[in-house]
CSV table of N, CA and C in Angstrom, one decimal:
chain,number,residue,atom,x,y,z
S,392,UNK,N,-88.2,-43.6,5.5
S,392,UNK,CA,-87.0,-43.4,4.6
S,392,UNK,C,-87.4,-42.5,4.1
S,393,UNK,N,-87.9,-41.7,3.8
S,393,UNK,CA,-88.1,-40.2,3.5
S,393,UNK,C,-87.2,-39.4,4.1
S,394,UNK,N,-87.4,-39.3,5.6
S,394,UNK,CA,-86.6,-38.7,6.6
S,394,UNK,C,-84.7,-39.0,6.1
S,395,UNK,N,-84.1,-40.0,6.1
S,395,UNK,CA,-82.9,-39.5,6.3
S,395,UNK,C,-82.4,-39.1,4.2
S,396,UNK,N,-83.6,-39.7,3.4
S,396,UNK,CA,-82.8,-38.4,1.7
S,396,UNK,C,-83.6,-37.8,2.5
S,397,UNK,N,-84.6,-37.0,3.2
S,397,UNK,CA,-84.5,-35.4,3.3
S,397,UNK,C,-82.7,-34.7,4.7
S,398,UNK,N,-82.2,-35.7,5.7
S,398,UNK,CA,-81.4,-35.0,6.5
S,398,UNK,C,-80.3,-35.3,5.1
S,399,UNK,N,-80.0,-35.8,4.2
S,399,UNK,CA,-78.8,-36.3,3.4
S,399,UNK,C,-79.6,-34.8,2.3
S,400,UNK,N,-80.6,-34.7,1.9
S,400,UNK,CA,-80.7,-33.8,0.6
S,400,UNK,C,-80.1,-32.5,1.1
S,401,UNK,N,-80.6,-32.1,3.0
S,401,UNK,CA,-80.0,-30.8,4.1
S,401,UNK,C,-78.8,-30.5,4.1
S,402,UNK,N,-78.3,-32.0,4.1
S,402,UNK,CA,-76.7,-31.8,4.8
S,402,UNK,C,-75.7,-30.9,3.3
S,403,UNK,N,-75.9,-31.5,2.4
S,403,UNK,CA,-75.8,-31.5,0.7
S,403,UNK,C,-75.7,-30.2,0.8
S,404,UNK,N,-76.7,-29.2,0.8
S,404,UNK,CA,-77.1,-27.9,0.7
S,404,UNK,C,-76.6,-27.0,1.4
S,405,UNK,N,-76.6,-27.7,2.2
S,405,UNK,CA,-75.6,-26.5,3.6
S,405,UNK,C,-74.1,-26.3,3.4
S,406,UNK,N,-73.6,-27.9,2.8
S,406,UNK,CA,-71.9,-27.1,2.4
S,406,UNK,C,-72.3,-27.2,1.5
S,407,UNK,N,-73.0,-27.6,-0.4
S,407,UNK,CA,-72.8,-26.8,-1.1
S,407,UNK,C,-73.0,-25.0,-1.0
S,408,UNK,N,-74.3,-25.0,-0.6
S,408,UNK,CA,-74.3,-22.8,-0.1
S,408,UNK,C,-73.1,-22.5,0.1
S,409,UNK,N,-72.3,-21.6,-0.3
S,409,UNK,CA,-71.5,-20.7,-0.2
S,409,UNK,C,-71.2,-20.3,1.7
S,410,UNK,N,-69.7,-20.1,1.7
S,410,UNK,CA,-69.7,-19.2,3.4
S,410,UNK,C,-69.5,-18.2,3.2
S,411,UNK,N,-70.3,-17.2,2.5
S,411,UNK,CA,-70.8,-15.6,2.8
S,411,UNK,C,-71.9,-16.3,2.9
S,412,UNK,N,-72.6,-17.5,3.3
S,412,UNK,CA,-73.8,-17.0,3.3
S,412,UNK,C,-73.8,-17.1,5.0
S,413,UNK,N,-72.9,-17.6,5.7
S,413,UNK,CA,-72.9,-17.7,7.0
S,413,UNK,C,-72.3,-16.9,7.6
S,414,UNK,N,-72.6,-15.8,9.2
S,414,UNK,CA,-72.7,-14.7,9.7
S,414,UNK,C,-71.5,-14.6,9.5
S,415,UNK,N,-70.4,-13.4,8.9
S,415,UNK,CA,-69.4,-12.8,9.8
S,415,UNK,C,-69.1,-13.1,11.5
S,416,UNK,N,-68.2,-13.1,11.1
S,416,UNK,CA,-67.7,-13.2,12.3
S,416,UNK,C,-67.7,-12.1,13.4
S,417,UNK,N,-67.7,-11.6,14.4
S,417,UNK,CA,-67.9,-11.0,15.2
S,417,UNK,C,-66.7,-9.9,15.9
S,418,UNK,N,-66.8,-8.7,15.0
S,418,UNK,CA,-65.1,-7.7,15.2
S,418,UNK,C,-65.5,-7.5,16.5
S,419,UNK,N,-63.9,-8.1,17.0
S,419,UNK,CA,-63.6,-7.3,18.6
S,419,UNK,C,-63.4,-5.9,18.9
S,420,UNK,N,-63.7,-5.0,19.6
S,420,UNK,CA,-62.9,-4.3,19.9
S,420,UNK,C,-61.5,-3.9,20.8
S,421,UNK,N,-60.7,-2.2,20.1
S,421,UNK,CA,-59.7,-2.8,19.9
S,421,UNK,C,-59.0,-2.9,22.0
S,422,UNK,N,-58.0,-3.6,21.8
S,422,UNK,CA,-57.6,-3.8,23.5
S,422,UNK,C,-57.3,-3.1,24.2
S,423,UNK,N,-56.7,-2.2,24.8
S,423,UNK,CA,-55.3,-1.5,25.2
S,423,UNK,C,-54.7,-2.5,26.0
S,424,UNK,N,-53.3,-1.4,26.0
S,424,UNK,CA,-51.9,-2.2,26.6
S,424,UNK,C,-52.8,-2.0,28.2
S,425,UNK,N,-52.1,-3.4,28.5
S,425,UNK,CA,-51.3,-2.9,29.9
S,425,UNK,C,-50.6,-2.2,30.7
S,426,UNK,N,-51.7,-1.7,32.0
S,426,UNK,CA,-50.0,-1.0,32.0
S,426,UNK,C,-48.5,-1.7,32.1
S,427,UNK,N,-48.2,-3.0,32.5
S,427,UNK,CA,-47.8,-4.0,32.1
S,427,UNK,C,-46.8,-4.0,31.5
S,428,UNK,N,-47.6,-4.3,30.5
S,428,UNK,CA,-47.4,-4.6,29.1
S,428,UNK,C,-46.1,-3.1,28.5
S,429,UNK,N,-47.2,-2.4,28.6
S,429,UNK,CA,-46.0,-0.7,28.5
S,429,UNK,C,-44.9,-0.7,29.1
S,430,UNK,N,-44.9,-0.9,30.5
S,430,UNK,CA,-43.7,-1.2,31.3
S,430,UNK,C,-42.3,-2.0,30.4
S,431,UNK,N,-43.0,-3.2,30.0
S,431,UNK,CA,-41.9,-4.2,29.6
S,431,UNK,C,-41.5,-3.7,28.4
S,432,UNK,N,-42.8,-3.0,27.2
S,432,UNK,CA,-41.7,-2.4,26.4
S,432,UNK,C,-41.5,-1.4,26.8
S,433,UNK,N,-41.1,-0.4,28.0
S,433,UNK,CA,-40.3,0.9,27.9
S,433,UNK,C,-39.4,0.4,28.2
S,434,UNK,N,-38.9,-0.8,29.3
S,434,UNK,CA,-37.7,-1.0,30.0
S,434,UNK,C,-37.5,-1.8,28.7
S,435,UNK,N,-37.4,-2.7,27.8
S,435,UNK,CA,-36.7,-2.9,26.5
S,435,UNK,C,-36.7,-2.1,25.8
S,436,UNK,N,-36.5,-1.1,24.9
S,436,UNK,CA,-36.5,0.3,24.7
S,436,UNK,C,-35.0,1.2,25.4
S,437,UNK,N,-34.9,0.8,26.7
S,437,UNK,CA,-33.9,1.5,27.4
S,437,UNK,C,-33.1,1.0,27.4
S,438,UNK,N,-32.8,-0.6,27.2
S,438,UNK,CA,-32.0,-1.6,27.8
S,438,UNK,C,-31.5,-1.6,26.0
S,439,UNK,N,-32.3,-1.4,24.7
S,439,UNK,CA,-32.0,-0.7,23.9
S,439,UNK,C,-30.8,0.0,23.1
S,440,UNK,N,-31.7,0.5,24.0
S,440,UNK,CA,-30.9,1.9,23.7
S,440,UNK,C,-29.4,2.2,24.3
S,441,UNK,N,-28.9,2.2,25.5
S,441,UNK,CA,-28.6,1.8,26.2
S,441,UNK,C,-27.2,1.1,26.1
S,442,UNK,N,-27.8,-0.6,25.2
S,442,UNK,CA,-26.8,-0.9,24.3
S,442,UNK,C,-26.1,-0.8,22.6
S,443,UNK,N,-26.9,0.2,22.1
S,443,UNK,CA,-26.8,0.8,21.4
S,443,UNK,C,-25.6,1.6,21.4
S,444,UNK,N,-26.2,3.0,22.9
S,444,UNK,CA,-25.2,3.6,23.2
S,444,UNK,C,-23.8,3.0,23.5
S,445,UNK,N,-24.0,2.1,24.2
S,445,UNK,CA,-22.6,1.7,24.6
S,445,UNK,C,-21.7,0.6,23.2
S,446,UNK,N,-22.9,0.1,21.9
S,446,UNK,CA,-21.4,-0.4,21.0
S,446,UNK,C,-20.8,1.0,19.9
S,447,UNK,N,-21.6,2.3,19.8
S,447,UNK,CA,-21.3,3.4,19.7
S,447,UNK,C,-20.1,3.9,20.7
S,448,UNK,N,-20.0,4.2,22.0
S,448,UNK,CA,-19.4,4.8,22.5
S,448,UNK,C,-17.9,3.7,22.3
S,449,UNK,N,-17.9,2.1,22.2
S,449,UNK,CA,-17.2,1.1,21.7
S,449,UNK,C,-16.5,1.3,20.3
S,450,UNK,N,-16.9,1.3,19.2
S,450,UNK,CA,-16.7,1.9,18.2
S,450,UNK,C,-16.1,2.6,17.6
S,451,UNK,N,-16.8,4.5,18.5
S,451,UNK,CA,-16.0,5.4,18.6
S,451,UNK,C,-14.5,5.1,19.1
S,452,UNK,N,-14.6,4.7,19.9
S,452,UNK,CA,-13.1,4.8,20.7
S,452,UNK,C,-11.8,3.7,19.6
S,453,UNK,N,-12.5,2.9,19.7
S,453,UNK,CA,-12.5,2.1,17.9
S,453,UNK,C,-11.2,2.7,16.9
S,454,UNK,N,-12.2,3.9,16.3
S,454,UNK,CA,-11.7,4.5,15.7
S,454,UNK,C,-10.7,5.5,15.9
S,455,UNK,N,-10.7,6.4,17.3
S,455,UNK,CA,-10.2,6.3,17.3
S,455,UNK,C,-8.1,5.7,17.6
S,456,UNK,N,-8.4,4.8,18.3
S,456,UNK,CA,-6.8,4.5,17.9
S,456,UNK,C,-6.5,4.0,16.2
S,457,UNK,N,-7.2,4.0,16.0
S,457,UNK,CA,-7.1,3.9,14.4
S,457,UNK,C,-7.0,4.9,13.7
S,458,UNK,N,-7.4,5.5,14.1
S,458,UNK,CA,-6.4,7.2,13.6
S,458,UNK,C,-5.4,7.3,14.5
S,459,UNK,N,-5.3,7.2,15.4
S,459,UNK,CA,-4.0,8.0,16.2
S,459,UNK,C,-3.1,6.2,15.2
S,460,UNK,N,-3.1,5.1,15.4
S,460,UNK,CA,-2.2,4.3,14.3
S,460,UNK,C,-2.0,5.3,12.8
S,461,UNK,N,-3.3,5.6,12.6
S,461,UNK,CA,-2.2,5.6,11.4
S,461,UNK,C,-2.2,7.2,10.8
S,462,UNK,N,-2.0,7.6,12.1
S,462,UNK,CA,-0.8,9.4,11.9
S,462,UNK,C,0.6,9.3,12.0
S,463,UNK,N,0.1,7.4,12.9
S,463,UNK,CA,2.0,7.3,13.1
S,463,UNK,C,2.7,6.8,11.8
S,464,UNK,N,1.8,5.9,11.5
S,464,UNK,CA,1.8,5.6,10.4
S,464,UNK,C,1.8,6.1,9.1
S,465,UNK,N,1.7,7.7,8.7
S,465,UNK,CA,1.5,8.5,7.9
S,465,UNK,C,2.9,9.1,8.9
S,466,UNK,N,2.7,9.3,9.2
S,466,UNK,CA,4.4,9.8,9.5
S,466,UNK,C,5.5,9.1,9.9
S,467,UNK,N,5.7,8.1,9.0
S,467,UNK,CA,7.3,6.8,9.4
S,467,UNK,C,7.0,7.3,8.0
S,468,UNK,N,6.0,7.3,6.9
S,468,UNK,CA,6.0,7.2,5.4
S,468,UNK,C,6.6,8.4,4.9
S,469,UNK,N,6.4,9.6,6.1
S,469,UNK,CA,6.6,10.9,5.6
S,469,UNK,C,8.6,10.7,6.1
S,470,UNK,N,8.6,10.2,6.6
S,470,UNK,CA,10.3,10.4,7.4
S,470,UNK,C,11.0,9.8,6.0
S,471,UNK,N,10.5,8.3,5.7
S,471,UNK,CA,10.7,7.4,5.5
S,471,UNK,C,11.2,8.2,3.8
S,472,UNK,N,10.1,8.7,3.2
S,472,UNK,CA,10.0,9.3,2.1
S,472,UNK,C,11.5,10.6,2.0
S,473,UNK,N,11.3,11.2,2.7
S,473,UNK,CA,12.3,12.4,3.1
S,473,UNK,C,13.7,11.6,2.7
S,474,UNK,N,13.9,10.7,4.0
S,474,UNK,CA,15.5,9.7,3.0
S,474,UNK,C,15.7,9.5,2.3
S,475,UNK,N,14.5,8.8,1.7
S,475,UNK,CA,14.2,8.7,0.4
S,475,UNK,C,15.4,9.2,-0.8
S,476,UNK,N,14.6,11.0,-0.4
S,476,UNK,CA,14.9,11.5,-1.2
S,476,UNK,C,16.1,12.2,-0.8
S,477,UNK,N,16.7,12.2,0.1
S,477,UNK,CA,18.6,13.1,0.9
S,477,UNK,C,19.1,11.9,0.3
S,478,UNK,N,18.8,10.1,-0.3
S,478,UNK,CA,19.8,8.9,-0.4
S,478,UNK,C,20.0,9.6,-1.7
S,479,UNK,N,18.6,10.2,-2.2
S,479,UNK,CA,18.7,10.3,-3.8
S,479,UNK,C,20.5,11.5,-3.8
S,480,UNK,N,19.6,12.0,-3.4
S,480,UNK,CA,20.4,13.6,-4.1
S,480,UNK,C,21.8,13.1,-3.8
S,481,UNK,N,22.3,12.4,-2.1
S,481,UNK,CA,23.3,11.8,-2.5
S,481,UNK,C,24.1,10.7,-3.8
S,482,UNK,N,23.9,10.2,-3.5
S,482,UNK,CA,23.3,9.1,-5.1
S,482,UNK,C,23.7,9.4,-5.8
S,483,UNK,N,22.6,11.0,-6.5
S,483,UNK,CA,23.2,12.3,-7.5
S,483,UNK,C,24.5,12.9,-7.6
S,484,UNK,N,24.5,13.3,-6.3
S,484,UNK,CA,25.8,13.4,-6.0
S,484,UNK,C,27.6,13.0,-6.6
S,485,UNK,N,27.2,12.2,-6.1
S,485,UNK,CA,28.5,10.4,-5.9
S,485,UNK,C,28.8,10.4,-7.2
S,486,UNK,N,27.0,10.4,-8.1
S,486,UNK,CA,27.7,9.7,-9.5
S,486,UNK,C,28.1,10.5,-10.3
S,487,UNK,N,27.6,12.5,-9.8
S,487,UNK,CA,28.2,12.7,-11.1
S,487,UNK,C,29.8,13.3,-10.1
S,488,UNK,N,30.3,13.1,-9.1
S,488,UNK,CA,31.3,13.0,-8.9
S,488,UNK,C,32.6,11.7,-9.6
S,489,UNK,N,31.8,10.3,-9.4
S,489,UNK,CA,32.4,9.8,-10.6
S,489,UNK,C,32.3,9.9,-11.4
S,490,UNK,N,31.4,10.2,-12.1
S,490,UNK,CA,31.3,10.5,-13.4
S,490,UNK,C,32.6,11.4,-14.2
S,491,UNK,N,33.3,12.9,-13.6
S,491,UNK,CA,34.4,14.1,-13.1
S,491,UNK,C,34.8,13.4,-13.8
S,492,UNK,N,35.5,11.6,-12.2
S,492,UNK,CA,36.9,11.4,-12.1
S,492,UNK,C,37.0,9.7,-12.9
S,493,UNK,N,35.5,9.8,-13.8
S,493,UNK,CA,36.2,8.9,-14.7
S,493,UNK,C,36.6,9.3,-15.6
S,494,UNK,N,36.2,10.6,-16.2
S,494,UNK,CA,35.8,11.3,-17.6
S,494,UNK,C,37.2,12.0,-17.6
S,495,UNK,N,37.9,12.4,-16.4
S,495,UNK,CA,39.6,12.6,-16.5
S,495,UNK,C,40.3,11.6,-16.4
S,496,UNK,N,40.3,10.3,-15.9
S,496,UNK,CA,41.0,9.7,-16.0
S,496,UNK,C,41.4,8.4,-17.8
S,497,UNK,N,40.2,8.7,-18.2
S,497,UNK,CA,39.8,8.8,-19.3
S,497,UNK,C,40.8,9.5,-20.3
S,498,UNK,N,40.6,10.7,-19.8
S,498,UNK,CA,41.4,11.8,-20.8
S,498,UNK,C,42.1,11.5,-20.0
S,499,UNK,N,43.2,11.4,-19.4
S,499,UNK,CA,44.1,10.6,-19.1
S,499,UNK,C,45.2,9.6,-19.7
S,500,UNK,N,44.5,8.5,-19.7
S,500,UNK,CA,44.5,7.8,-20.4
S,500,UNK,C,44.7,7.5,-22.3
S,501,UNK,N,44.0,8.0,-22.3
S,501,UNK,CA,44.0,8.9,-24.2
S,501,UNK,C,44.8,9.4,-23.9
S,502,UNK,N,45.8,10.4,-22.8
S,502,UNK,CA,46.6,11.9,-23.1
S,502,UNK,C,47.3,10.7,-23.1
S,503,UNK,N,48.5,9.3,-22.3
S,503,UNK,CA,48.9,8.5,-21.8
S,503,UNK,C,49.2,7.3,-23.1
S,504,UNK,N,48.2,7.5,-23.4
S,504,UNK,CA,47.9,6.5,-25.3
S,504,UNK,C,48.6,6.9,-26.2
S,505,UNK,N,48.3,8.6,-26.0
S,505,UNK,CA,48.9,9.4,-27.5
S,505,UNK,C,50.5,9.3,-27.5
S,506,UNK,N,50.9,9.3,-25.4
S,506,UNK,CA,52.1,9.7,-25.9
S,506,UNK,C,53.5,8.8,-25.9
S,507,UNK,N,52.8,7.9,-25.3
S,507,UNK,CA,53.1,6.5,-26.2
S,507,UNK,C,53.1,5.6,-27.1
S,508,UNK,N,52.5,6.3,-28.0
S,508,UNK,CA,52.3,5.8,-29.0
S,508,UNK,C,53.4,6.5,-29.7
S,509,UNK,N,53.2,8.1,-29.4
S,509,UNK,CA,54.7,8.5,-29.8
S,509,UNK,C,56.4,8.1,-29.9
S,510,UNK,N,56.3,8.1,-28.1
S,510,UNK,CA,57.2,7.6,-28.3
S,510,UNK,C,57.4,5.8,-29.1
S,511,UNK,N,57.0,5.4,-29.0
S,511,UNK,CA,57.5,4.3,-29.5
S,511,UNK,C,56.8,4.8,-31.6
S,512,UNK,N,56.6,5.4,-32.4
S,512,UNK,CA,57.0,6.2,-33.6
S,512,UNK,C,58.1,6.2,-33.5
S,513,UNK,N,58.3,7.3,-32.5
S,513,UNK,CA,60.4,7.9,-32.2
S,513,UNK,C,60.8,6.2,-32.2
S,514,UNK,N,60.7,5.0,-30.6
S,514,UNK,CA,61.6,4.3,-31.2
S,514,UNK,C,62.0,3.5,-32.9
S,515,UNK,N,60.7,3.4,-32.9
S,515,UNK,CA,61.3,2.3,-34.5
S,515,UNK,C,61.8,3.6,-35.3
S,516,UNK,N,61.9,4.3,-35.4
S,516,UNK,CA,62.5,5.5,-36.5
S,516,UNK,C,63.9,5.3,-36.2
S,517,UNK,N,64.3,6.0,-34.7
S,517,UNK,CA,65.4,5.2,-34.4
S,517,UNK,C,66.4,4.5,-33.6
S,518,UNK,N,65.7,3.1,-34.0
S,518,UNK,CA,66.0,1.7,-33.9
S,518,UNK,C,66.9,1.9,-32.8
S,519,UNK,N,66.1,2.2,-31.6
S,519,UNK,CA,67.4,1.9,-30.6
S,519,UNK,C,67.0,0.6,-29.9
S,520,UNK,N,67.0,0.3,-28.6
S,520,UNK,CA,67.3,-0.7,-27.7
S,520,UNK,C,66.1,-0.5,-26.7
S,521,UNK,N,66.0,-2.0,-26.8
S,521,UNK,CA,65.1,-1.8,-25.3
S,521,UNK,C,64.9,-1.2,-24.1
S,522,UNK,N,66.0,-1.0,-23.7
S,522,UNK,CA,67.4,-0.9,-22.6
S,522,UNK,C,67.2,1.4,-23.1
S,523,UNK,N,66.9,1.4,-23.9
S,523,UNK,CA,67.4,3.4,-24.2
S,523,UNK,C,66.2,3.5,-24.0
S,524,UNK,N,64.6,2.5,-23.7
S,524,UNK,CA,63.4,2.9,-23.5
S,524,UNK,C,63.1,2.8,-22.1
S,525,UNK,N,64.0,2.3,-20.9
S,525,UNK,CA,62.6,2.0,-20.2
S,525,UNK,C,63.0,3.4,-20.0
S,526,UNK,N,64.0,4.5,-19.2
S,526,UNK,CA,64.2,6.0,-18.6
S,526,UNK,C,62.6,6.7,-19.2
S,527,UNK,N,62.2,6.7,-20.8
S,527,UNK,CA,61.1,7.1,-21.7
S,527,UNK,C,59.8,6.8,-20.6
S,528,UNK,N,59.3,5.4,-20.1
S,528,UNK,CA,59.1,5.1,-20.1
S,528,UNK,C,58.5,4.8,-19.4
S,529,UNK,N,59.6,5.0,-17.6
S,529,UNK,CA,59.1,4.9,-15.8
S,529,UNK,C,58.8,5.9,-16.4
S,530,UNK,N,59.2,7.6,-17.1
S,530,UNK,CA,58.2,8.9,-16.9
S,530,UNK,C,57.3,8.7,-16.9
S,531,UNK,N,56.9,8.1,-17.7
S,531,UNK,CA,55.2,7.9,-17.9
S,531,UNK,C,54.3,7.0,-17.0
S,532,UNK,N,54.9,6.8,-16.3
S,532,UNK,CA,54.3,5.9,-14.5
S,532,UNK,C,52.8,7.4,-13.8
S,533,UNK,N,51.8,6.1,-13.3
S,533,UNK,CA,50.7,7.5,-12.5
S,533,UNK,C,51.0,6.4,-12.1
S,534,UNK,N,51.1,7.4,-10.7
S,534,UNK,CA,50.8,6.9,-9.2
S,534,UNK,C,49.7,7.1,-8.8
S,535,UNK,N,49.4,6.0,-7.4
S,535,UNK,CA,47.8,6.5,-7.0
S,535,UNK,C,48.2,8.0,-6.6
S,536,UNK,N,46.2,7.8,-6.5
S,536,UNK,CA,45.6,9.7,-6.6
S,536,UNK,C,46.3,10.7,-7.8
S,537,UNK,N,46.5,9.8,-8.7
S,537,UNK,CA,46.2,10.2,-10.6
S,537,UNK,C,47.7,10.7,-10.5
S,538,UNK,N,48.6,11.1,-9.5
S,538,UNK,CA,49.1,11.8,-10.1
S,538,UNK,C,50.3,11.3,-11.1
S,539,UNK,N,51.2,12.0,-12.1
S,539,UNK,CA,52.0,11.7,-12.8
S,539,UNK,C,53.8,11.6,-12.1
S,540,UNK,N,54.0,10.6,-12.1
S,540,UNK,CA,55.7,10.8,-10.8
S,540,UNK,C,56.8,10.6,-13.0
S,541,UNK,N,57.4,11.1,-12.2
S,541,UNK,CA,58.7,11.4,-13.3
S,541,UNK,C,59.8,10.4,-13.2
S,542,UNK,N,60.8,9.9,-13.0
S,542,UNK,CA,61.7,8.6,-13.3
S,542,UNK,C,62.5,9.2,-12.6
S,543,UNK,N,62.8,9.9,-12.1
S,543,UNK,CA,63.8,10.4,-10.8
S,543,UNK,C,63.1,11.2,-10.2
S,544,UNK,N,62.8,10.8,-8.5
S,544,UNK,CA,61.6,11.6,-7.5
S,544,UNK,C,62.9,12.4,-6.9
């Protein structure tokens, strides 16, 4: 009975002992790469380089196309800006002409209103009939084109 107890105690002692007590594994000497491995790495890097070059070339051509499109867009924008400036000039010129025409017509209307008011005052003072006033009103008519017309042409 003594033998199994000793065996059990010996096994327990081995298991309880720290693992550092075991001898460390042997370190291998570095292995040099074979010719085939180096050849495989070189071909892989060569393919990667060709792939990157193709990618750079395609990206460069896409950027060139984008630059051309952007240049055409900039040219059309500048053309539109010049057209807008010219239209603004024409609009302001037309606006000034119309403002002058409105001012001229306004002054004519005021003048005619003053003449009409003066005629009405004379009529009320003279107590004339409406048939006598008809030739005077005919003298105040305005023809198209802004020219005053008289009663007799």
